[in-house]
């Protein structure tokens, strides 16, 4: 690589998949880590349900054409190893021996069954960093329970915190904890690398995605442990309002067009005065609304009045008027708005185009940090199944053509 | 044992958007000095408050985002304090700040000013839209960021007369802070390898934009826009409801619907155990599902019998859930290898036996209040260099004296305190 990379010296033997695992190693690969994604040739990598699944760029279908899989596996190398065979497990041992990090997000117990517990990994490479990300972790009464994003979010308390007052949970309309699980898993890898580089010591990081999620529920949790005030109480979760800090009005309001919305947050009385000026409605000047406490007392009524005003305008108009007045505001953007028509996302280069051997050129998620000396680079799409078998097994492990042919013939690759 | 970032010294300018990043680094063992303006940072006025007493040292918002840090009060507009700030940075490896672009430059305290003398310094700037964007000077909140970045569009109800929903818990600043911590560690690893520091520019808007799963890739790949639905993924085409109100009024989620013969058999056995088979609709199709040896609902989607079996499995899960308590349903399903969930409130999850058995409850002494406080625990368990809340969140300016007298050296002395207890 021509450009300096921050993680070019790091090799990762990556058994992870989906988004909760693949998202972690994707981040590290973008900063130059050599991520070797190991897939199962027998099931054609379909343990990862995203391999081949939607969305697709055109009518073509097949295990190489899954759009989400491509997004989550950019800049990685792809190899196949059949771990049902002793020869396959031997090959994985050779790969572990040259890796700094082993990552996986199987259900707990799977690695032990395959013969790759932390103890065994450590006997192969004494300072190995092993990071496992499972739904409930490798110990505890629920450790064998199985999860995917929506179940993680439900159990950890995050789903409960999304919804209208007194209504059933609306929940997250996507696998939020696959993203945050992946990001925190990457944080675990990086922290463990810092520790190893300073002490020479590897370790096992047992990440439980539900536990990580419970740690993201915010100050509400301390309101319970300190004040004995649980979030399951009348009038909750009411998540479009803001009780901490108190902001009124604070919500997502309808506009002139159906199902187009605008978010408004008046942080204090100054914001409210600016709002009143900008919207120029008689009710906005009523004395009972002048102070936060008064607005909070009449929150439902005020929401109706604000909705009445916003409903007469397009969301862009509401947003630009309040923005000029210095009030926090934003249209609720849809995918196209922010991906195609946002100057900041353009300037950032947030959606780089990668080349994928079968899909062709397609845009993917970028990284939300720019580093002045060792920035990320995302150019290469996800690997085809076994695409880099030769590069890794011959180039990195030094195997001969004969050995590779034999492994191929024996169904190991 | 010490954390993985033991020995990393961080000067953090107290902020809304950067606080979570500082906390992540501090709980992982970094010595984080959080610099607050006189009177304390404005987020100390955010509730809830311990005992509902709105005192700057009792803000639970502050507590949540500032564990393990030390607090130094400095007025950066005062030249003397600005010198103190320079001196603290001189002893640090990392600066973390989320000031509006231009403020630090006007004070000659920005990264080009300080990194010139200290090329090994890692300087992480968190802004709403990147250091170069004019929008980073505007007012942004968690709500407006969720709306602007695509997060809010994805959450809500099947009924689209109800608005899209923000999630509780300040998720946009936690997404941003997690990315700020990640990028800071990437820069630290590079510094450890080469001796060179750098500037790290983190955008909250960018971070939230790439934390939207199919909200982004469905558009990038196929030009499609997903639509919000109650309790499940937003989707281009509507999908089946998965959320069920259990017999005790709490909600569960049916998760991935089963397709294997063994799962259909498990459902039949479970219905029998609960004496619910007779009242379960379409149960005959579960039996057919067993006899067929399972189904593949994607490959066989044109076979009406397969669709009937798939529907019967869902009906059986709903029927069971409606007749038992939510926790009974969740544990019963999972013990039968069915990937269902319970919608716990955060406090219920916190008190649940699984989480407590793993030691997630971290008890920290608050001497100033004469009591222990239970905090959430580690995001991941490290065997050799464990995460820990190393000290309770600091009082306003609690460490100003020691930090100005000794710089970071005071940390060594403070670390001799007995470690806080983990678990119960």
Short mmCIF file of C-alpha atoms in Angstrom, two decimals, chain A residues 4-7 9-10 19 27-28 31 46 49-50 54-58 67-68 71-72 118 135-151 153-165 167-176 178-180 183-195 197-198 201-208 210-212 214-227 229-233 236-245 247 250-253 259-265 267 271 323 326-336 338-340 342-345 348 350-351 362-375, chain B residues 2-8 20 23-25 28 45-52 60-61 63-65 100 115 129-135 139-141 143-157 160-172 174-175 178-179 181-193 196-222 224-235 243 249-251 253 255-256 327 330-331 334-335 337-355 357-360 371 373-386:
data_model
loop_
_atom_site.label_atom_id
_atom_site.label_comp_id
_atom_site.label_asym_id
_atom_site.label_seq_id
_atom_site.Cartn_x
_atom_site.Cartn_y
_atom_site.Cartn_z
CA UNK A 4 0.60 5.12 5.42
CA UNK A 5 -1.87 2.97 7.32
CA UNK A 6 -2.37 2.89 11.06
CA UNK A 7 -3.09 -0.83 11.34
CA UNK A 9 0.96 -4.34 10.97
CA UNK A 10 -2.14 -6.08 12.33
CA UNK A 19 -23.20 -7.08 10.85
CA UNK A 27 -13.66 -0.80 10.55
CA UNK A 28 -10.20 -2.22 11.23
CA UNK A 31 -7.49 1.50 8.51
CA UNK A 46 -24.29 -19.06 4.14
CA UNK A 49 -27.36 -14.92 6.25
CA UNK A 50 -26.40 -11.72 4.44
CA UNK A 54 -31.02 -8.38 -0.48
CA UNK A 55 -30.62 -5.66 -1.50
CA UNK A 56 -29.28 -6.35 -5.02
CA UNK A 57 -28.06 -3.96 -7.68
CA UNK A 58 -30.03 -5.73 -10.44
CA UNK A 67 -25.55 -5.88 -1.17
CA UNK A 68 -25.43 -5.86 2.63
CA UNK A 71 -21.17 -3.32 2.50
CA UNK A 72 -20.06 -5.08 5.68
CA UNK A 118 -9.19 -19.40 24.21
CA UNK A 135 -25.72 -12.41 22.50
CA UNK A 136 -25.31 -13.11 26.20
CA UNK A 137 -21.59 -13.78 26.64
CA UNK A 138 -19.83 -17.03 27.46
CA UNK A 139 -20.94 -17.26 31.10
CA UNK A 140 -24.22 -16.78 32.93
CA UNK A 141 -27.65 -18.43 32.92
CA UNK A 142 -28.56 -17.20 29.41
CA UNK A 143 -25.17 -17.88 27.80
CA UNK A 144 -26.58 -20.50 25.44
CA UNK A 145 -29.52 -18.33 24.35
CA UNK A 146 -29.42 -17.18 20.75
CA UNK A 147 -29.99 -13.68 19.48
CA UNK A 148 -29.96 -11.39 16.49
CA UNK A 149 -30.19 -7.60 16.50
CA UNK A 150 -33.91 -7.21 17.35
CA UNK A 151 -33.71 -9.73 20.22
CA UNK A 153 -32.27 -4.65 21.56
CA UNK A 154 -35.43 -6.02 23.18
CA UNK A 155 -33.69 -7.81 26.06
CA UNK A 156 -31.23 -5.03 26.92
CA UNK A 157 -33.85 -2.30 27.41
CA UNK A 158 -33.17 -0.21 24.30
CA UNK A 159 -36.37 -1.26 22.48
CA UNK A 160 -38.43 -0.26 25.52
CA UNK A 161 -37.05 3.27 25.27
CA UNK A 162 -38.47 4.02 21.81
CA UNK A 163 -42.13 4.96 21.59
CA UNK A 164 -44.96 7.33 22.40
CA UNK A 165 -46.28 7.96 25.92
CA UNK A 167 -48.05 3.23 23.84
CA UNK A 168 -46.59 -0.18 22.97
CA UNK A 169 -42.87 -0.07 22.20
CA UNK A 170 -42.09 1.22 18.72
CA UNK A 171 -38.57 -0.13 19.03
CA UNK A 172 -35.66 0.33 16.64
CA UNK A 173 -36.49 -0.08 12.98
CA UNK A 174 -33.08 -1.59 12.32
CA UNK A 175 -30.39 -3.61 14.08
CA UNK A 176 -29.00 -0.74 16.10
CA UNK A 178 -25.49 -4.85 15.37
CA UNK A 179 -23.92 -1.49 14.62
CA UNK A 180 -23.08 -0.62 18.22
CA UNK A 183 -18.28 -0.72 17.05
CA UNK A 184 -17.72 -1.76 20.66
CA UNK A 185 -16.20 -5.03 19.45
CA UNK A 186 -13.75 -3.00 17.37
CA UNK A 187 -13.03 -0.92 20.48
CA UNK A 188 -12.25 -4.16 22.33
CA UNK A 189 -9.79 -5.22 19.61
CA UNK A 190 -8.05 -1.84 19.59
CA UNK A 191 -7.83 -1.65 23.39
CA UNK A 192 -6.42 -5.15 23.58
CA UNK A 193 -3.86 -4.27 20.90
CA UNK A 194 -2.74 -1.22 22.91
CA UNK A 195 -2.35 -3.46 25.94
CA UNK A 197 1.88 -3.68 22.41
CA UNK A 198 2.85 -2.31 25.83
CA UNK A 201 0.25 -9.91 26.86
CA UNK A 202 -2.74 -11.18 24.86
CA UNK A 203 -6.16 -11.92 26.27
CA UNK A 204 -9.72 -13.07 25.76
CA UNK A 205 -12.41 -10.42 25.46
CA UNK A 206 -15.83 -11.90 26.14
CA UNK A 207 -18.35 -9.45 24.79
CA UNK A 208 -22.04 -9.94 25.44
CA UNK A 210 -27.01 -7.53 25.34
CA UNK A 211 -24.72 -6.33 28.14
CA UNK A 212 -23.12 -3.78 25.81
CA UNK A 214 -27.75 -2.30 28.53
CA UNK A 215 -24.73 -0.05 29.05
CA UNK A 216 -26.14 2.28 26.36
CA UNK A 217 -29.52 2.92 27.97
CA UNK A 218 -28.26 6.19 29.40
CA UNK A 219 -29.02 8.21 32.53
CA UNK A 220 -32.47 6.56 32.81
CA UNK A 221 -30.68 3.59 34.37
CA UNK A 222 -29.15 5.75 37.11
CA UNK A 223 -32.54 7.35 37.75
CA UNK A 224 -33.59 3.82 38.67
CA UNK A 225 -30.55 2.76 40.73
CA UNK A 226 -30.24 6.11 42.53
CA UNK A 227 -33.82 7.39 42.74
CA UNK A 229 -37.57 5.42 39.42
CA UNK A 230 -37.93 2.65 36.83
CA UNK A 231 -38.57 3.51 33.19
CA UNK A 232 -41.58 1.18 33.21
CA UNK A 233 -44.00 3.71 34.67
CA UNK A 236 -43.24 6.42 29.39
CA UNK A 237 -41.26 6.05 27.22
CA UNK A 238 -42.44 9.25 25.53
CA UNK A 239 -39.18 9.33 23.67
CA UNK A 240 -39.82 12.30 21.36
CA UNK A 241 -40.17 14.56 24.37
CA UNK A 242 -37.17 15.55 26.47
CA UNK A 243 -37.38 15.17 30.23
CA UNK A 244 -33.59 15.33 30.73
CA UNK A 245 -32.84 18.11 30.10
CA UNK A 247 -37.00 21.07 26.60
CA UNK A 250 -39.50 19.12 21.72
CA UNK A 251 -40.83 16.72 19.17
CA UNK A 252 -41.29 15.50 15.63
CA UNK A 253 -44.11 17.40 13.96
CA UNK A 259 -45.62 11.44 6.17
CA UNK A 260 -43.03 14.23 5.97
CA UNK A 261 -41.86 15.46 9.35
CA UNK A 262 -39.76 18.06 11.07
CA UNK A 263 -37.95 17.84 14.44
CA UNK A 264 -37.90 20.92 16.69
CA UNK A 265 -36.14 21.35 20.04
CA UNK A 267 -33.61 24.16 24.64
CA UNK A 271 -34.92 29.39 21.86
CA UNK A 323 -32.59 27.58 11.43
CA UNK A 326 -31.12 29.86 15.70
CA UNK A 327 -33.56 27.23 16.96
CA UNK A 328 -32.42 23.57 16.78
CA UNK A 329 -34.43 22.07 13.92
CA UNK A 330 -34.14 19.47 11.20
CA UNK A 331 -36.35 17.87 8.63
CA UNK A 332 -36.67 14.13 9.30
CA UNK A 333 -34.58 13.02 6.38
CA UNK A 334 -35.25 10.02 4.20
CA UNK A 335 -32.43 7.97 2.70
CA UNK A 336 -32.33 9.90 -0.58
CA UNK A 338 -29.17 12.72 3.13
CA UNK A 339 -27.33 10.37 0.77
CA UNK A 340 -27.83 12.25 -2.50
CA UNK A 342 -26.37 16.64 1.58
CA UNK A 343 -23.29 18.85 1.08
CA UNK A 344 -21.63 17.62 4.29
CA UNK A 345 -21.89 13.96 3.37
CA UNK A 348 -16.84 14.05 3.87
CA UNK A 350 -19.11 9.38 3.43
CA UNK A 351 -20.31 6.93 0.79
CA UNK A 362 -21.32 0.22 -5.79
CA UNK A 363 -21.38 2.71 -2.94
CA UNK A 364 -20.91 1.64 0.70
CA UNK A 365 -20.75 3.22 4.16
CA UNK A 366 -17.58 5.16 4.92
CA UNK A 367 -15.99 5.97 8.28
CA UNK A 368 -17.13 9.00 10.35
CA UNK A 369 -13.61 10.08 11.36
CA UNK A 370 -10.85 11.53 9.23
CA UNK A 371 -7.28 11.11 10.45
CA UNK A 372 -4.78 13.69 9.23
CA UNK A 373 -1.86 11.25 8.77
CA UNK A 374 -3.30 7.74 8.47
CA UNK A 375 -6.82 8.13 7.13
CA UNK B 2 -5.21 -2.38 35.34
CA UNK B 3 -7.11 -1.39 32.23
CA UNK B 4 -5.71 -1.66 28.71
CA UNK B 5 -5.21 2.10 28.44
CA UNK B 6 -3.29 2.40 31.71
CA UNK B 7 -0.71 5.13 31.25
CA UNK B 8 -2.59 6.97 28.51
CA UNK B 20 -19.09 9.52 26.10
CA UNK B 23 -15.82 8.00 29.58
CA UNK B 24 -15.03 5.00 27.37
CA UNK B 25 -11.31 5.84 27.51
CA UNK B 28 -10.62 1.43 29.98
CA UNK B 45 -27.55 21.15 34.85
CA UNK B 46 -29.14 18.17 33.04
CA UNK B 47 -31.30 15.88 35.10
CA UNK B 48 -32.28 13.55 36.45
CA UNK B 49 -30.63 14.45 39.76
CA UNK B 50 -29.78 12.28 42.75
CA UNK B 51 -32.62 12.83 45.20
CA UNK B 52 -34.12 15.25 42.65
CA UNK B 60 -27.07 11.76 36.97
CA UNK B 61 -26.54 12.88 33.40
CA UNK B 63 -22.45 10.92 36.42
CA UNK B 64 -23.34 8.64 33.53
CA UNK B 65 -20.94 10.31 31.09
CA UNK B 100 -17.30 24.93 18.10
CA UNK B 115 0.92 20.08 18.12
CA UNK B 129 -20.68 17.93 11.03
CA UNK B 130 -16.90 17.93 10.86
CA UNK B 131 -14.38 20.66 11.60
CA UNK B 132 -14.72 22.18 8.11
CA UNK B 133 -18.51 22.40 7.96
CA UNK B 134 -20.36 25.66 8.66
CA UNK B 135 -23.19 23.55 10.11
CA UNK B 139 -27.27 24.45 17.46
CA UNK B 140 -27.87 20.70 17.45
CA UNK B 141 -29.53 18.38 19.94
CA UNK B 143 -33.36 14.91 18.62
CA UNK B 144 -32.44 17.10 15.66
CA UNK B 145 -29.35 14.96 15.01
CA UNK B 146 -31.49 11.79 15.02
CA UNK B 147 -33.86 13.47 12.57
CA UNK B 148 -31.16 14.83 10.25
CA UNK B 149 -29.02 11.70 10.09
CA UNK B 150 -31.71 9.20 9.12
CA UNK B 151 -32.00 7.46 12.49
CA UNK B 152 -35.47 8.83 13.32
CA UNK B 153 -36.97 7.92 9.94
CA UNK B 154 -36.50 4.24 10.73
CA UNK B 155 -38.36 4.05 14.07
CA UNK B 156 -42.07 4.29 14.77
CA UNK B 157 -45.37 2.57 14.23
CA UNK B 160 -47.93 6.52 9.76
CA UNK B 161 -50.15 9.25 11.18
CA UNK B 162 -47.89 8.84 14.22
CA UNK B 163 -44.50 10.49 13.89
CA UNK B 164 -41.15 8.77 13.48
CA UNK B 165 -39.54 8.16 16.87
CA UNK B 166 -36.27 9.09 18.50
CA UNK B 167 -34.88 6.52 20.95
CA UNK B 168 -34.21 7.44 24.58
CA UNK B 169 -30.73 7.46 26.03
CA UNK B 170 -28.89 10.12 24.00
CA UNK B 171 -27.99 7.56 21.37
CA UNK B 172 -26.62 10.07 18.85
CA UNK B 174 -23.15 7.66 22.24
CA UNK B 175 -22.77 6.68 18.59
CA UNK B 178 -17.92 5.51 20.43
CA UNK B 179 -16.55 6.53 17.03
CA UNK B 181 -12.90 6.67 21.00
CA UNK B 182 -12.32 4.20 18.16
CA UNK B 183 -10.52 6.72 15.96
CA UNK B 184 -8.48 7.97 18.92
CA UNK B 185 -7.24 4.43 19.58
CA UNK B 186 -6.36 3.95 15.91
CA UNK B 187 -4.25 7.11 16.14
CA UNK B 188 -2.72 5.95 19.44
CA UNK B 189 -1.66 2.62 17.92
CA UNK B 190 -0.03 4.51 15.06
CA UNK B 191 1.69 6.81 17.55
CA UNK B 192 2.93 3.84 19.57
CA UNK B 193 4.39 2.32 16.40
CA UNK B 196 3.78 10.44 15.26
CA UNK B 197 0.57 11.94 16.54
CA UNK B 198 -2.14 13.42 14.36
CA UNK B 199 -5.44 15.27 14.20
CA UNK B 200 -8.64 13.23 14.30
CA UNK B 201 -11.77 14.89 12.93
CA UNK B 202 -14.99 13.16 14.07
CA UNK B 203 -18.45 14.08 12.76
CA UNK B 204 -21.59 13.20 14.72
CA UNK B 205 -23.69 13.56 11.59
CA UNK B 206 -21.45 11.17 9.65
CA UNK B 207 -21.40 8.71 12.56
CA UNK B 208 -25.18 8.57 12.81
CA UNK B 209 -25.56 8.38 9.02
CA UNK B 210 -23.53 5.16 8.94
CA UNK B 211 -25.43 3.67 11.90
CA UNK B 212 -28.66 3.10 10.00
CA UNK B 213 -28.24 -0.37 8.48
CA UNK B 214 -30.71 -0.82 5.59
CA UNK B 215 -31.77 2.81 5.95
CA UNK B 216 -28.56 3.46 4.03
CA UNK B 217 -27.57 0.33 2.12
CA UNK B 218 -31.04 -0.30 0.65
CA UNK B 219 -30.70 3.08 -1.00
CA UNK B 220 -27.02 2.78 -1.96
CA UNK B 221 -27.47 -0.65 -3.54
CA UNK B 222 -31.00 -0.69 -4.88
CA UNK B 224 -34.98 1.76 -2.25
CA UNK B 225 -36.37 3.52 0.81
CA UNK B 226 -37.41 1.47 3.85
CA UNK B 227 -40.57 2.40 5.77
CA UNK B 228 -41.03 2.24 9.53
CA UNK B 229 -43.08 -0.51 11.20
CA UNK B 230 -44.05 -1.25 14.80
CA UNK B 231 -41.42 -3.21 16.71
CA UNK B 232 -39.51 -4.54 13.73
CA UNK B 233 -37.18 -3.54 10.92
CA UNK B 234 -38.24 -0.76 8.63
CA UNK B 235 -38.76 -2.39 5.27
CA UNK B 243 -44.52 -7.95 18.83
CA UNK B 249 -49.14 -7.06 29.92
CA UNK B 250 -45.46 -6.97 28.99
CA UNK B 251 -44.34 -7.32 25.40
CA UNK B 253 -40.90 -10.36 20.23
CA UNK B 255 -37.95 -12.99 16.50
CA UNK B 256 -36.87 -15.29 13.67
CA UNK B 327 -40.48 -13.86 31.03
CA UNK B 330 -38.85 -15.70 26.60
CA UNK B 331 -37.03 -18.27 28.70
CA UNK B 334 -34.94 -19.88 24.27
CA UNK B 335 -34.66 -23.16 26.19
CA UNK B 337 -33.75 -23.08 20.87
CA UNK B 338 -36.24 -20.54 19.46
CA UNK B 339 -34.77 -17.04 19.00
CA UNK B 340 -37.43 -14.97 20.74
CA UNK B 341 -36.99 -11.95 22.98
CA UNK B 342 -38.57 -10.10 25.88
CA UNK B 343 -38.88 -6.33 25.88
CA UNK B 344 -37.34 -5.51 29.24
CA UNK B 345 -37.25 -1.98 30.56
CA UNK B 346 -33.62 -1.04 31.32
CA UNK B 347 -34.15 -1.49 35.05
CA UNK B 348 -35.65 -4.96 34.54
CA UNK B 349 -32.69 -6.03 32.44
CA UNK B 350 -30.34 -4.60 35.08
CA UNK B 351 -31.94 -6.68 37.86
CA UNK B 352 -32.26 -9.82 35.72
CA UNK B 353 -30.36 -12.81 37.11
CA UNK B 354 -28.28 -13.31 33.97
CA UNK B 355 -26.84 -9.82 33.99
CA UNK B 357 -24.60 -13.27 37.60
CA UNK B 358 -22.10 -11.85 35.11
CA UNK B 359 -21.29 -9.01 37.48
CA UNK B 360 -22.72 -6.27 35.31
CA UNK B 371 -23.72 5.93 49.97
CA UNK B 373 -24.30 3.80 43.82
CA UNK B 374 -24.91 1.02 41.34
CA UNK B 375 -23.72 1.77 37.80
CA UNK B 376 -23.91 -0.17 34.56
CA UNK B 377 -20.89 -2.40 34.01
CA UNK B 378 -18.42 -3.29 31.28
CA UNK B 379 -19.31 -3.23 27.58
CA UNK B 380 -17.01 -6.28 27.30
CA UNK B 381 -15.05 -8.44 29.72
CA UNK B 382 -11.27 -8.34 29.19
CA UNK B 383 -9.43 -11.20 30.88
CA UNK B 384 -6.04 -9.50 31.30
CA UNK B 385 -6.82 -5.79 31.50
CA UNK B 386 -10.37 -5.39 32.76
#
